[in-house]
Structure formats: C-alpha cells, structure tokens
mmCIF file of C-alpha atoms in Angstrom:
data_model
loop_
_atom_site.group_PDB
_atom_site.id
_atom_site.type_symbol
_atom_site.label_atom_id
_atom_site.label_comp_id
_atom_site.label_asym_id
_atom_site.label_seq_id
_atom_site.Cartn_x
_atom_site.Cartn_y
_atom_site.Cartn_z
ATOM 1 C CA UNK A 1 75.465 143.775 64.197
ATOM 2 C CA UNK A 2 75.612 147.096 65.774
ATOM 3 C CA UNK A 3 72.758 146.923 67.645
ATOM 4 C CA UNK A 4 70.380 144.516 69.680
ATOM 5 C CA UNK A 5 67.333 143.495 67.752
ATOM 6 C CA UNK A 6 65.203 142.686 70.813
ATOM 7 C CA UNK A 7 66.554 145.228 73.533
ATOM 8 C CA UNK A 8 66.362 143.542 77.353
ATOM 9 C CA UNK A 9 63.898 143.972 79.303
ATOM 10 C CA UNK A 10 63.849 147.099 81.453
ATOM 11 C CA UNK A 11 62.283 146.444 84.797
ATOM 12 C CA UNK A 12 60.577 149.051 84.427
ATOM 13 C CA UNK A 13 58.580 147.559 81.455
ATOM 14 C CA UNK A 14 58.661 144.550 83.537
ATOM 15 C CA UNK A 15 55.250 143.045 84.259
ATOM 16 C CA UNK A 16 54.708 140.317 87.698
ATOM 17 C CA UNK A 17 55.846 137.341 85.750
ATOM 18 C CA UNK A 18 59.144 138.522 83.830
ATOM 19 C CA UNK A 19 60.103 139.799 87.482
ATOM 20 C CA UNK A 20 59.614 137.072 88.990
ATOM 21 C CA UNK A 21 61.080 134.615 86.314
ATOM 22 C CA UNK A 22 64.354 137.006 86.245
ATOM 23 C CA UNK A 23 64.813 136.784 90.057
ATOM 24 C CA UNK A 24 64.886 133.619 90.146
ATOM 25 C CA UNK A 25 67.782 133.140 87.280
ATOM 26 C CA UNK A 26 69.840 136.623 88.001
ATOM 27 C CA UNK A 27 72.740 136.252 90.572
ATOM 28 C CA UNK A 28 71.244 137.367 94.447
ATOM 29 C CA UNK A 29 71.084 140.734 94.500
ATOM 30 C CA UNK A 30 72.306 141.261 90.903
ATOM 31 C CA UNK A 31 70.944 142.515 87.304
ATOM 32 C CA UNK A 32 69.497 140.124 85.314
ATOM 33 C CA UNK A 33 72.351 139.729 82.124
ATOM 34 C CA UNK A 34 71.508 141.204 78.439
ATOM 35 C CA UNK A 35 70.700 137.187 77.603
ATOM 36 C CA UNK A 36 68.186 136.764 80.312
ATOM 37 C CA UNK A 37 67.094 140.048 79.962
ATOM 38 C CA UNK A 38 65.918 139.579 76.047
ATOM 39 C CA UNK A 39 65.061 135.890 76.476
ATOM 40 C CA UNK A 40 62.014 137.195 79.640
ATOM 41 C CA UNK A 41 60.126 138.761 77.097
ATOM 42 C CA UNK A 42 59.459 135.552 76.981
ATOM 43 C CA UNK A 43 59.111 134.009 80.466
ATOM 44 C CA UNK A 44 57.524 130.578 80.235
ATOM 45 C CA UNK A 45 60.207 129.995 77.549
ATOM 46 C CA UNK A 46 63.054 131.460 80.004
ATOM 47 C CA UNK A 47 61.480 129.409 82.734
ATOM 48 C CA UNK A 48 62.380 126.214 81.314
ATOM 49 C CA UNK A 49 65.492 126.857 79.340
ATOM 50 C CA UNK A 50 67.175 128.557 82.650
ATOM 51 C CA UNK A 51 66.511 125.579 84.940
ATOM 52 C CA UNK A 52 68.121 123.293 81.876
ATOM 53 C CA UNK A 53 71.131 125.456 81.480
ATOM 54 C CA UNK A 54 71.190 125.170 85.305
ATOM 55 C CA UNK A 55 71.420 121.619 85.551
ATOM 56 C CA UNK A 56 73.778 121.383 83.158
ATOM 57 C CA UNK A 57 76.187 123.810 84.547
ATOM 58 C CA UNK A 58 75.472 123.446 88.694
ATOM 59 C CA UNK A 59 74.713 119.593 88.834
ATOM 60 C CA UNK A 60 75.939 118.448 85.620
ATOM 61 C CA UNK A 61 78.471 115.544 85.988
ATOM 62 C CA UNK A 62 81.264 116.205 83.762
ATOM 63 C CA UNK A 63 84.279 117.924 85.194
ATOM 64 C CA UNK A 64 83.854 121.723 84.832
ATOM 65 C CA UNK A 65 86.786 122.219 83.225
ATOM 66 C CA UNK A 66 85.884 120.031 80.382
ATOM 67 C CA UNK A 67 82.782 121.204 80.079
ATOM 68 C CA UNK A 68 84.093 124.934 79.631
ATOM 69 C CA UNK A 69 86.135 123.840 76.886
ATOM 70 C CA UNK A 70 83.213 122.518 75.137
ATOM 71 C CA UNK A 71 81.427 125.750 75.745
ATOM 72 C CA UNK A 72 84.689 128.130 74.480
ATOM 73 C CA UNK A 73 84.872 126.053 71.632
ATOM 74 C CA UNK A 74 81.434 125.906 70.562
ATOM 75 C CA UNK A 75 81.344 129.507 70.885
ATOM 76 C CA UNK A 76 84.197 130.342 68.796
ATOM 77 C CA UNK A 77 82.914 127.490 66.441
ATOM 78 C CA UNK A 78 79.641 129.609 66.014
ATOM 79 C CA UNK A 79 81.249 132.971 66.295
ATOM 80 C CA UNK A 80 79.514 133.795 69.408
ATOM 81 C CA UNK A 81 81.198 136.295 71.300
ATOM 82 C CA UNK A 82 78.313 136.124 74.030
ATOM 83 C CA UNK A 83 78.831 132.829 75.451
ATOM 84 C CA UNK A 84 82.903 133.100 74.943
ATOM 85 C CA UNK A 85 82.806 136.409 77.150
ATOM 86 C CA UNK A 86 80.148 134.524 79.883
ATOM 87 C CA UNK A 87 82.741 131.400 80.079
ATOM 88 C CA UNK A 88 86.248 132.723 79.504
ATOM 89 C CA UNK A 89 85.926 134.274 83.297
ATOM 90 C CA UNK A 90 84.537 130.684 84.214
ATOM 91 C CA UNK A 91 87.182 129.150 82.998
ATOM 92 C CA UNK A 92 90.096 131.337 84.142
ATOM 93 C CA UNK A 93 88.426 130.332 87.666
ATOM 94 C CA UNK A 94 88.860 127.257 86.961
ATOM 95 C CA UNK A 95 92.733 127.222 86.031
ATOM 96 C CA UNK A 96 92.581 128.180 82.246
ATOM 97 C CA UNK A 97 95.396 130.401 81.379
ATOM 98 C CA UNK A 98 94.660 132.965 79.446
ATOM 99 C CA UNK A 99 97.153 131.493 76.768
ATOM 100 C CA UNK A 100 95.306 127.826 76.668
ATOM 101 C CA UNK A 101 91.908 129.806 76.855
ATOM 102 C CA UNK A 102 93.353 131.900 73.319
ATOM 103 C CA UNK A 103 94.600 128.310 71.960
ATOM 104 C CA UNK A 104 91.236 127.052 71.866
ATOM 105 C CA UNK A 105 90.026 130.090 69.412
ATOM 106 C CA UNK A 106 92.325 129.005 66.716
ATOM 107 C CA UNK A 107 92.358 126.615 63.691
ATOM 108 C CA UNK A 108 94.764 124.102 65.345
ATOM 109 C CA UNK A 109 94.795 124.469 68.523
ATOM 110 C CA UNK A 110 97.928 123.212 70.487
ATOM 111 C CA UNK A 111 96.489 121.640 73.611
ATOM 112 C CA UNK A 112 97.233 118.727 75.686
ATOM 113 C CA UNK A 113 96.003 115.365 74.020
ATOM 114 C CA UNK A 114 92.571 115.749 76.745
ATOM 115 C CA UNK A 115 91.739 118.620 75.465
ATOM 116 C CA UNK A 116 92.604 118.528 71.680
ATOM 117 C CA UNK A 117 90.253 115.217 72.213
ATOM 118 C CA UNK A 118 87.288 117.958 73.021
ATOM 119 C CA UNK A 119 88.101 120.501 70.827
ATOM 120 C CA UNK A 120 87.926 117.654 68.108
ATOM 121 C CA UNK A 121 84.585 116.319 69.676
ATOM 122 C CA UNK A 122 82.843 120.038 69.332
ATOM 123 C CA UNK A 123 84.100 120.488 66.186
ATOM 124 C CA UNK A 124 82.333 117.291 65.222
ATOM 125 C CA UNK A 125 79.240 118.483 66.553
ATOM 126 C CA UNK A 126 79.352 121.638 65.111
ATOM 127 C CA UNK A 127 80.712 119.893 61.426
ATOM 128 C CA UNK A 128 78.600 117.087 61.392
ATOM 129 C CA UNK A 129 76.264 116.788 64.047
ATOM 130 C CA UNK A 130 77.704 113.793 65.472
ATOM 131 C CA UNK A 131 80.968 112.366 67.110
ATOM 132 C CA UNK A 132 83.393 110.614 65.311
ATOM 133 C CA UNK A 133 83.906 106.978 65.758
ATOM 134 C CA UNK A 134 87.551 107.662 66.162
ATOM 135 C CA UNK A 135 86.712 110.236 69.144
ATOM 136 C CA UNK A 136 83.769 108.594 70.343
ATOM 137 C CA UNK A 137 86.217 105.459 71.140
ATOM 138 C CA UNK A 138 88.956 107.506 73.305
ATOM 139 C CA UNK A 139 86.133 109.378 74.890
ATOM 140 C CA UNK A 140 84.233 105.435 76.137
ATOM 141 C CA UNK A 141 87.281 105.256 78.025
ATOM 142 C CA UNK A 142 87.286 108.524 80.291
ATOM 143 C CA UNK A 143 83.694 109.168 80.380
ATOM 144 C CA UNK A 144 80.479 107.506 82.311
ATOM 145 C CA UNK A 145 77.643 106.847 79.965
ATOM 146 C CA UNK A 146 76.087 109.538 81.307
ATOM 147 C CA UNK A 147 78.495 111.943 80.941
ATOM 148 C CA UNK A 148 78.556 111.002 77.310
ATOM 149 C CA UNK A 149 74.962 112.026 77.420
ATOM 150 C CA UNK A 150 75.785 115.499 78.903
ATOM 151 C CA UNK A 151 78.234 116.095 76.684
ATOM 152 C CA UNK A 152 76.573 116.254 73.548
ATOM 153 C CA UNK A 153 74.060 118.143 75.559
ATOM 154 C CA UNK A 154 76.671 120.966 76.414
ATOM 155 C CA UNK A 155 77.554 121.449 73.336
ATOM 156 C CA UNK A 156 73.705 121.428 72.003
ATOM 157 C CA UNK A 157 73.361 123.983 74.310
ATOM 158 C CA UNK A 158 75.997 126.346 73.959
ATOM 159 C CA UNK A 159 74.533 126.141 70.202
ATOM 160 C CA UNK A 160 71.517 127.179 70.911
ATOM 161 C CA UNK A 161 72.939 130.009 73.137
ATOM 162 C CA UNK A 162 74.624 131.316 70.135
ATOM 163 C CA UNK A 163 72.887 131.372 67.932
ATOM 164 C CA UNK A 164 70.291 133.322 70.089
ATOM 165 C CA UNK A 165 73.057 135.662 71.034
ATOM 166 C CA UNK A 166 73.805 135.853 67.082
ATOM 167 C CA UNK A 167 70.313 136.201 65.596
ATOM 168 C CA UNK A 168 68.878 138.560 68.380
ATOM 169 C CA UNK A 169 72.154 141.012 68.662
ATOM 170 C CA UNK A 170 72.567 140.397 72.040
ATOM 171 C CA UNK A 171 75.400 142.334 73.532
ATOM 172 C CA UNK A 172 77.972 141.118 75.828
ATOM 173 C CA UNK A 173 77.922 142.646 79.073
ATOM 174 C CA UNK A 174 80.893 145.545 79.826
ATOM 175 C CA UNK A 175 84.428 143.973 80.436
ATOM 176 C CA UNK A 176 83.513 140.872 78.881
ATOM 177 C CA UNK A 177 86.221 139.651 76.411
ATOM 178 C CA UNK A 178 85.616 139.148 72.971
ATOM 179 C CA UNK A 179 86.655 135.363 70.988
ATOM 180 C CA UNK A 180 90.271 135.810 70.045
ATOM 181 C CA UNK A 181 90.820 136.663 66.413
#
C-alpha cells in the first residue's frame, strides 16, 4: 500500500473529544503516533482499546521480554511492519540484540529453547487459533494461570493491531525499522 487509507488526524481537524482522548494516550508532551492518530477518528473506540493495550503492556504480568517476542512475532506472522517497528526499539531496551530480534523474522528461527517455545506458541495462534497441547504443557510449567491468560491476550492483540495497521495503510513513523525480509 502506498498510501494511508484513513490519514491521522490533524489537530487541527481535531474536535474537544479526539483532543482530549489523544492526550491522554500520546507520550507527555509528544505527537500522538500515525496508529492513534487514525484510530481518534474514532474516540470512544480509541478510549477503550488504549486503556486495554495499556494494561497489557504497563501492568501486564508476564515478563516484558516475553511478551515482546510475542508481539515481534505476531507481527512478522501478519506482515505488519507497524507493530514490528513500535516493538523492535522496545525490545532492544530490553536486551534484544539486534541479531535475536532478526532471528525471530525468519522461518526457523534459531533461538534459545524459551524463546523458540514462544515463537512456536504465536505461531499456533496465528495457524490455528489455539496452543498446542505439546506447548501448552511446557508453558504450565513457567507460567501463572494468569499469565497464561495474558498471553493469548498479547498475541490477540498484536493481531488486531495489525491487521488495523494492514487494512487502514497506516504508516510507520520515520526511523522505524521495517520486519526483516
């Protein structure tokens, strides 16, 4: 796609309620992204889905890292190079070489056994829609029940971010990088 097929909002088009709904999910003092930006032309719809993405990523109970491989794999999974560009950076902060972050775009990845074990679990997701009973077992052992919950939740989400990002045309923002090909 070459260009965006619902352009962000411009706060200058803004009216009171897409301003205020984009303050409160843009960084302090910051632009709101292209994402937020498209999705506030919508803003009881942003409302919502922002505080959920929140919670998932600022109070959410797996370990980040883990969770960030979810999301970079679900986004190469869907081709998303929106989401990949958003977490590559979070995941470099969080100790992701740039050579493990580039494993995780390919066919067969060659990870550590941990993280193969995700990789393998989002692929499921995206695949079939559920977790194998193979993976499901060696996750039961690392996991809480509730972080078994989130899981699949990070993963539905990171879905659901792509294929907005996919079906709208939303562009990643400058310097982001692009899923390895």
């Amino acid at each position: 796609m070459t260009s965006p097929r619902i352009t962000p909002l411009h706060p200058t088009e803004s009216d009171q309620e897409q301003l205020e709904v984009l303050e409160r999910v843009s960084p302090r003092g910051g632009t709101a992204s292209n994402l937020f930006g498209t999705v506030a032309k919508h803003p009881q719809l942003l409302k919502r889905w922002a505080s959920f993405g929140n919670s998932l990523l600022r109070w959410g109970e797996l370990p980040p890292i883990d969770r960030e491989i979810l999301v970079l794999r679900t986004a190469r999974n869907c081709g998303a190079d929106y989401p990949w560009g958003q977490h590559e950076r979070a995941a470099e902060a969080l100790g992701l070489s740039e050579a493990e972050r580039h494993e995780l775009a390919k066919d067969d990845p060659q990870t550590d056994e941990w993280t193969r074990l995700l990789v393998d679990v989002a692929d499921d997701l995206h695949r079939d829609s559920t977790i194998s009973q193979a993976h499901w077992s060696a996750l039961v052992h690392r996991y809480t029940e509730s972080q078994l919950i989130e899981l699949v939740f990070v993963v539905g989400q990171y879905h659901l971010v792509s294929l907005l990002t996919n079906s709208l045309g939303i562009d990643p923002e400058p310097g982001l990088s692009t899923i390895p090909r």
